[in-house]
């Protein structure tokens, strides 16, 4: 669909701060049409290379690699200890604590 006042609609939306409903009444089109006009002009797809370049620039490599390794080691140890704790309590209680009891089968 081609609209006569696309540039005027975009100007009123961006500079004037007018909402979709007001713009629709002003230009005699529906609110959905105003939305499509505004979004088609603002959300132009970027090329894949530009996206990759932006992602690489935004995600710097942390300087504290040793700190991250230490935290990862601690997290793995914590998970392993939780597994051992579940195994021991399962043996003492005689039931599997990892299994959900009494759950129904989904339809």
GROMACS .gro file of C-alpha atoms in nm:
model
  107
    1UNK     CA    1   0.000   0.000   0.000
    2UNK     CA    2   0.121   0.346  -0.084
    3UNK     CA    3   0.028   0.634   0.141
    4UNK     CA    4   0.049   0.998   0.035
    5UNK     CA    5   0.172   1.141   0.363
    6UNK     CA    6   0.434   0.888   0.476
    7UNK     CA    7   0.700   1.152   0.541
    8UNK     CA    8   0.449   1.373   0.725
    9UNK     CA    9   0.335   1.078   0.939
   10UNK     CA   10   0.694   0.989   1.026
   11UNK     CA   11   0.777   1.351   1.104
   12UNK     CA   12   0.473   1.392   1.331
   13UNK     CA   13   0.552   1.064   1.506
   14UNK     CA   14   0.926   1.124   1.556
   15UNK     CA   15   0.943   1.499   1.609
   16UNK     CA   16   0.596   1.578   1.732
   17UNK     CA   17   0.563   1.272   1.952
   18UNK     CA   18   0.212   1.198   1.830
   19UNK     CA   19   0.069   0.853   1.896
   20UNK     CA   20  -0.074   0.610   1.643
   21UNK     CA   21  -0.437   0.688   1.721
   22UNK     CA   22  -0.395   1.062   1.685
   23UNK     CA   23  -0.201   1.017   1.361
   24UNK     CA   24  -0.469   0.784   1.228
   25UNK     CA   25  -0.742   1.040   1.296
   26UNK     CA   26  -0.532   1.323   1.153
   27UNK     CA   27  -0.451   1.147   0.824
   28UNK     CA   28  -0.771   0.945   0.784
   29UNK     CA   29  -0.615   0.597   0.797
   30UNK     CA   30  -0.634   0.317   1.050
   31UNK     CA   31  -0.407   0.283   1.352
   32UNK     CA   32  -0.267  -0.041   1.210
   33UNK     CA   33  -0.168   0.135   0.890
   34UNK     CA   34   0.014   0.403   1.088
   35UNK     CA   35   0.192   0.131   1.284
   36UNK     CA   36   0.302  -0.043   0.963
   37UNK     CA   37   0.433   0.284   0.818
   38UNK     CA   38   0.634   0.368   1.130
   39UNK     CA   39   0.773   0.016   1.173
   40UNK     CA   40   0.863  -0.026   0.805
   41UNK     CA   41   1.080   0.285   0.819
   42UNK     CA   42   1.242   0.220   1.158
   43UNK     CA   43   1.307  -0.154   1.150
   44UNK     CA   44   1.513  -0.195   0.838
   45UNK     CA   45   1.697  -0.528   0.859
   46UNK     CA   46   2.071  -0.500   0.903
   47UNK     CA   47   2.317  -0.700   0.704
   48UNK     CA   48   2.460  -1.007   0.876
   49UNK     CA   49   2.811  -0.861   0.874
   50UNK     CA   50   2.695  -0.548   1.057
   51UNK     CA   51   2.521  -0.759   1.322
   52UNK     CA   52   2.831  -0.973   1.380
   53UNK     CA   53   3.049  -0.663   1.401
   54UNK     CA   54   2.819  -0.506   1.662
   55UNK     CA   55   2.810  -0.827   1.868
   56UNK     CA   56   3.190  -0.858   1.864
   57UNK     CA   57   3.231  -0.498   1.976
   58UNK     CA   58   2.977  -0.529   2.258
   59UNK     CA   59   3.116  -0.850   2.411
   60UNK     CA   60   3.472  -0.790   2.528
   61UNK     CA   61   3.673  -1.084   2.659
   62UNK     CA   62   3.699  -1.056   3.038
   63UNK     CA   63   4.044  -0.993   3.182
   64UNK     CA   64   3.995  -1.216   3.488
   65UNK     CA   65   4.010  -1.556   3.320
   66UNK     CA   66   4.157  -1.711   3.635
   67UNK     CA   67   3.868  -1.572   3.841
   68UNK     CA   68   3.616  -1.720   3.596
   69UNK     CA   69   3.792  -2.057   3.606
   70UNK     CA   70   3.782  -2.052   3.987
   71UNK     CA   71   3.407  -1.972   3.989
   72UNK     CA   72   3.339  -2.248   3.737
   73UNK     CA   73   3.533  -2.496   3.948
   74UNK     CA   74   3.335  -2.395   4.258
   75UNK     CA   75   3.003  -2.425   4.074
   76UNK     CA   76   3.091  -2.773   3.947
   77UNK     CA   77   3.198  -2.878   4.298
   78UNK     CA   78   2.872  -2.749   4.443
   79UNK     CA   79   2.667  -2.947   4.188
   80UNK     CA   80   2.870  -3.260   4.257
   81UNK     CA   81   2.818  -3.220   4.634
   82UNK     CA   82   2.444  -3.174   4.583
   83UNK     CA   83   2.435  -3.495   4.379
   84UNK     CA   84   2.620  -3.683   4.656
   85UNK     CA   85   2.383  -3.542   4.916
   86UNK     CA   86   2.082  -3.661   4.714
   87UNK     CA   87   2.239  -4.007   4.672
   88UNK     CA   88   2.305  -4.043   5.046
   89UNK     CA   89   1.959  -3.925   5.150
   90UNK     CA   90   1.798  -4.150   4.889
   91UNK     CA   91   1.979  -4.452   5.035
   92UNK     CA   92   1.882  -4.357   5.392
   93UNK     CA   93   1.516  -4.291   5.311
   94UNK     CA   94   1.480  -4.572   5.060
   95UNK     CA   95   1.314  -4.356   4.793
   96UNK     CA   96   1.441  -4.179   4.486
   97UNK     CA   97   1.440  -3.807   4.566
   98UNK     CA   98   1.510  -3.707   4.207
   99UNK     CA   99   1.190  -3.865   4.079
  100UNK     CA  100   0.868  -3.669   4.112
  101UNK     CA  101   0.615  -3.888   4.289
  102UNK     CA  102   0.246  -3.858   4.217
  103UNK     CA  103   0.273  -3.665   3.893
  104UNK     CA  104   0.014  -3.729   3.628
  105UNK     CA  105   0.084  -3.807   3.268
  106UNK     CA  106   0.003  -3.514   3.044
  107UNK     CA  107  -0.267  -3.559   2.783
   0.00000   0.00000   0.00000
